[in-house]
C-alpha positions as a printed NumPy array, in Angstrom:
array([[ -71.985,  -35.475, -124.574],
       [ -70.689,  -32.897, -122.141],
       [ -73.411,  -30.887, -120.411],
       [ -71.924,  -27.572, -121.541],
       [ -71.331,  -26.948, -125.252],
       [ -67.887,  -26.013, -126.545],
       [ -69.263,  -23.305, -128.825],
       [ -72.579,  -21.5  , -129.3  ],
       [ -73.881,  -18.985, -131.803],
       [ -77.127,  -17.772, -133.318],
       [ -78.025,  -18.049, -136.999],
       [ -80.657,  -15.416, -137.858],
       [ -83.544,  -16.211, -140.159],
       [ -82.772,  -16.014, -143.859],
       [ -79.006,  -16.571, -143.367],
       [ -76.508,  -19.358, -144.091],
       [ -73.506,  -21.002, -142.413],
       [ -70.986,  -23.795, -142.981],
       [ -68.259,  -25.525, -141.011],
       [ -66.128,  -28.642, -141.11 ],
       [ -67.186,  -30.748, -138.12 ],
       [ -64.908,  -33.471, -136.82 ],
       [ -65.916,  -37.016, -136.059],
       [ -67.366,  -37.122, -132.542],
       [ -68.784,  -33.587, -132.732],
       [ -72.403,  -32.925, -131.802],
       [ -74.508,  -30.23 , -133.429],
       [ -77.623,  -29.077, -131.576],
       [ -80.06 ,  -26.743, -133.3  ],
       [ -82.753,  -25.026, -131.223],
       [ -85.681,  -23.215, -132.798],
       [ -86.357,  -19.697, -131.583],
       [ -89.614,  -19.312, -133.501],
       [ -92.574,  -21.445, -134.508],
       [ -92.306,  -23.015, -137.976],
       [ -88.528,  -22.637, -138.189],
       [ -86.72 ,  -24.309, -141.07 ],
       [ -83.061,  -25.293, -141.396],
       [ -81.841,  -26.615, -144.727],
       [ -78.897,  -29.001, -144.36 ],
       [ -76.359,  -30.548, -146.732],
       [ -73.356,  -32.763, -145.907],
       [ -70.131,  -33.454, -147.801],
       [ -66.961,  -35.414, -147.081],
       [ -64.257,  -32.711, -146.755],
       [ -61.601,  -35.234, -147.832],
       [ -63.545,  -36.185, -150.968],
       [ -66.175,  -33.605, -151.9  ],
       [ -67.716,  -36.   , -154.426],
       [ -69.126,  -37.92 , -151.441],
       [ -72.254,  -36.17 , -150.227],
       [ -75.58 ,  -36.585, -148.434],
       [ -77.89 ,  -39.003, -150.23 ],
       [ -81.432,  -38.624, -148.912],
       [ -83.03 ,  -41.263, -151.185],
       [ -80.642,  -43.899, -149.816],
       [ -81.077,  -42.505, -146.284],
       [ -84.834,  -43.037, -146.465],
       [ -84.773,  -46.299, -148.411],
       [ -82.337,  -48.176, -146.21 ],
       [ -84.183,  -47.148, -143.03 ],
       [ -87.65 ,  -47.813, -144.49 ],
       [ -89.022,  -44.381, -143.62 ],
       [ -90.481,  -41.203, -145.145],
       [ -89.418,  -39.021, -142.211],
       [ -86.279,  -38.694, -140.116],
       [ -86.166,  -38.479, -136.334],
       [ -84.235,  -39.744, -133.301],
       [ -82.565,  -43.084, -134.01 ],
       [ -82.105,  -42.45 , -137.722],
       [ -78.828,  -41.819, -139.57 ],
       [ -77.852,  -39.584, -142.478],
       [ -76.129,  -41.572, -145.246],
       [ -73.651,  -40.559, -147.906],
       [ -73.79 ,  -41.856, -151.464],
       [ -70.93 ,  -44.194, -150.516],
       [ -72.999,  -46.058, -147.915],
       [ -71.307,  -44.377, -144.973],
       [ -72.985,  -42.516, -142.124],
       [ -72.32 ,  -38.803, -141.893],
       [ -74.361,  -38.29 , -138.731],
       [ -76.864,  -39.869, -136.367],
       [ -79.897,  -38.138, -134.864],
       [ -79.402,  -38.668, -131.131],
       [ -82.05 ,  -36.269, -129.804],
       [ -85.209,  -34.89 , -131.359],
       [ -88.117,  -32.967, -129.831],
       [ -90.171,  -32.925, -133.03 ],
       [ -90.432,  -36.51 , -134.273],
       [ -90.426,  -35.579, -137.955],
       [ -88.06 ,  -33.752, -140.315],
       [ -88.791,  -33.176, -143.997],
       [ -86.758,  -34.893, -146.705],
       [ -88.784,  -34.179, -149.842],
       [ -89.633,  -30.454, -149.823],
       [ -86.318,  -29.291, -151.282],
       [ -85.213,  -25.663, -151.431],
       [ -86.924,  -22.317, -151.78 ],
       [ -85.994,  -21.172, -155.309],
       [ -85.754,  -17.564, -156.592],
       [ -88.9  ,  -17.946, -158.702],
       [ -90.874,  -19.014, -155.62 ],
       [ -90.626,  -15.534, -154.096],
       [ -93.028,  -14.038, -156.642],
       [ -95.347,  -17.036, -156.912],
       [ -95.781,  -16.968, -153.127],
       [ -96.366,  -13.216, -153.114],
       [ -93.166,  -12.483, -151.186],
       [ -91.747,   -9.237, -152.52 ],
       [ -88.092,   -9.839, -153.444],
       [ -85.682,   -7.463, -151.697],
       [ -82.175,   -7.225, -153.195],
       [ -78.991,   -6.849, -151.19 ],
       [ -78.684,   -3.293, -152.463],
       [ -82.144,   -2.559, -151.048],
       [ -82.066,   -4.49 , -147.784],
       [ -78.382,   -5.25 , -147.127],
       [ -78.314,   -8.195, -144.679],
       [ -82.129,   -8.266, -144.598],
       [ -82.515,   -9.106, -148.282],
       [ -84.794,  -12.017, -149.209],
       [ -82.423,  -14.943, -149.601],
       [ -83.606,  -18.259, -150.989],
       [ -82.335,  -21.607, -149.785],
       [ -81.003,  -22.324, -153.27 ],
       [ -78.921,  -19.139, -153.386],
       [ -77.801,  -19.567, -149.781],
       [ -76.397,  -23.015, -150.517],
       [ -74.682,  -21.719, -153.673],
       [ -72.836,  -19.109, -151.604],
       [ -71.624,  -21.698, -149.09 ],
       [ -70.722,  -24.235, -151.797],
       [ -68.574,  -21.64 , -153.587],
       [ -66.381,  -21.303, -150.484],
       [ -65.176,  -24.875, -151.093],
       [ -64.857,  -24.79 , -154.885],
       [ -68.298,  -26.341, -155.418],
       [ -71.255,  -25.106, -157.438],
       [ -74.754,  -25.75 , -158.685],
       [ -74.032,  -29.223, -160.04 ],
       [ -72.782,  -30.268, -156.586],
       [ -76.034,  -29.4  , -154.798],
       [ -77.7  ,  -32.59 , -153.584],
       [ -81.215,  -33.004, -152.22 ],
       [ -81.327,  -31.246, -148.843],
       [ -82.839,  -32.099, -145.495],
       [ -85.265,  -29.556, -143.97 ],
       [ -84.919,  -29.79 , -140.199],
       [ -87.887,  -28.649, -138.073],
       [ -90.324,  -28.876, -141.017],
       [ -92.999,  -31.501, -141.613],
       [ -94.412,  -32.37 , -145.019],
       [ -96.996,  -35.142, -145.333],
       [ -98.188,  -37.066, -148.378],
       [-101.828,  -38.048, -148.914],
       [-103.097,  -41.193, -150.647],
       [-102.778,  -39.486, -154.035],
       [ -99.169,  -38.452, -153.421],
       [ -99.922,  -34.758, -152.898],
       [ -97.6  ,  -33.055, -150.442],
       [ -98.893,  -30.887, -147.598],
       [ -96.859,  -28.604, -145.34 ],
       [ -97.907,  -28.866, -141.669],
       [ -97.974,  -25.427, -139.975],
       [ -97.293,  -25.382, -136.23 ],
       [ -95.172,  -28.547, -136.296],
       [ -92.178,  -26.682, -134.853],
       [ -92.519,  -24.667, -131.653],
       [ -90.011,  -22.308, -129.97 ],
       [ -87.457,  -24.097, -127.802],
       [ -87.617,  -27.429, -129.608],
       [ -84.27 ,  -28.888, -130.621],
       [ -82.574,  -31.638, -132.604],
       [ -79.042,  -33.023, -132.091],
       [ -76.81 ,  -34.661, -134.686],
       [ -73.745,  -36.702, -133.729],
       [ -71.179,  -36.805, -136.517],
       [ -69.748,  -40.239, -137.255],
       [ -67.083,  -38.986, -139.696],
       [ -65.497,  -35.651, -140.543],
       [ -68.212,  -33.741, -142.374],
       [ -68.538,  -30.44 , -144.173],
       [ -71.926,  -29.14 , -143.005],
       [ -73.893,  -26.454, -144.864],
       [ -76.926,  -24.828, -143.226],
       [ -79.425,  -22.136, -144.123],
       [ -82.409,  -20.695, -142.265],
       [ -84.384,  -19.639, -145.331],
       [ -88.11 ,  -20.465, -145.428],
       [ -89.398,  -23.863, -146.468],
       [ -90.654,  -23.744, -150.082],
       [ -94.148,  -24.828, -148.97 ],
       [ -94.374,  -22.355, -146.065],
       [ -97.786,  -20.624, -146.397],
       [ -96.784,  -17.423, -144.565],
       [ -98.178,  -14.215, -146.053],
       [ -94.795,  -12.475, -145.753],
       [ -91.22 ,  -13.738, -146.054],
       [ -90.548,  -15.266, -142.6  ],
       [ -87.274,  -14.755, -140.722],
       [ -86.895,  -17.449, -138.099],
       [ -83.496,  -18.002, -136.557],
       [ -82.013,  -20.914, -134.642],
       [ -79.402,  -21.307, -131.926],
       [ -76.381,  -23.502, -132.716],
       [ -74.422,  -25.424, -130.086],
       [ -71.371,  -27.592, -130.776],
       [ -70.049,  -30.199, -128.369],
       [ -68.169,  -33.496, -128.291],
       [ -69.209,  -36.986, -127.325],
       [ -67.902,  -40.541, -127.071],
       [ -68.07 ,  -42.802, -130.148],
       [ -71.157,  -45.035, -130.363],
       [ -71.128,  -48.662, -129.276],
       [ -73.152,  -51.549, -130.668],
       [ -75.792,  -50.797, -127.996],
       [ -76.322,  -47.296, -129.401],
       [ -79.993,  -46.677, -130.367],
       [ -79.002,  -45.372, -133.813],
       [ -76.799,  -48.43 , -134.392],
       [ -79.616,  -50.779, -133.379],
       [ -82.596,  -49.034, -134.979],
       [ -82.127,  -50.83 , -138.323],
       [ -79.914,  -53.738, -139.461],
       [ -78.816,  -51.476, -142.329],
       [ -77.402,  -48.987, -139.825],
       [ -75.104,  -51.637, -138.384],
       [ -73.717,  -52.126, -141.892],
       [ -73.375,  -48.342, -142.296],
       [ -71.331,  -48.109, -139.084],
       [ -69.225,  -51.048, -140.323],
       [ -68.525,  -49.088, -143.522],
       [ -67.405,  -46.148, -141.376],
       [ -65.052,  -48.344, -139.357],
       [ -63.439,  -49.673, -142.54 ],
       [ -63.124,  -46.123, -143.896],
       [ -61.382,  -44.902, -140.74 ],
       [ -58.973,  -47.856, -140.837],
       [ -57.814,  -46.519, -144.199],
       [ -57.806,  -49.993, -145.788]])
């Protein structure tokens, strides 16, 4: 990847964003606050029925967490993106989205747009719905989302526990996109975040470009299944 990004911006806490990213693009997200959270969904812009499949992503890589060396799979067995850099070592795949009903159960006073304008209390669910609508998609098209920067652990009884302090300011994660991908992001709080008040924690976004991976690439070599995923991508790009 080039040392200087091609584009940078800041996504404030409690906001959302989407963009079609071309194959060979890198996306680097940098936390500006402790306990940041970035919800992420991926879709194939050429066939919006193809989307991020986290159960397959975890199953084929034999993991409960995602970090450097792992790939994000579609429900067609192709690789949307690879994680090429990660300061945190763990990103949550099971916590899901903050829902509207969670605001009251968590004691976070809902603030409407009419009351707070751009500082209203968005939920991850509603944020994704807004971005999905821009591409003719809706509630039924919302897949299970990745929560970057967050860590959720499971105990021996299967109970989930959010880990406060896992993310610190300045930590970053980089995704390299292996096919054209429609990327949806939000910076709404994690549904298990124990904060007393609705937290607003933004992230910096940097886009760059990089060379395509080779068979010596760490993400290619991390699991035999990933080699097959990259082979599926090659066949897809041949158009056969």
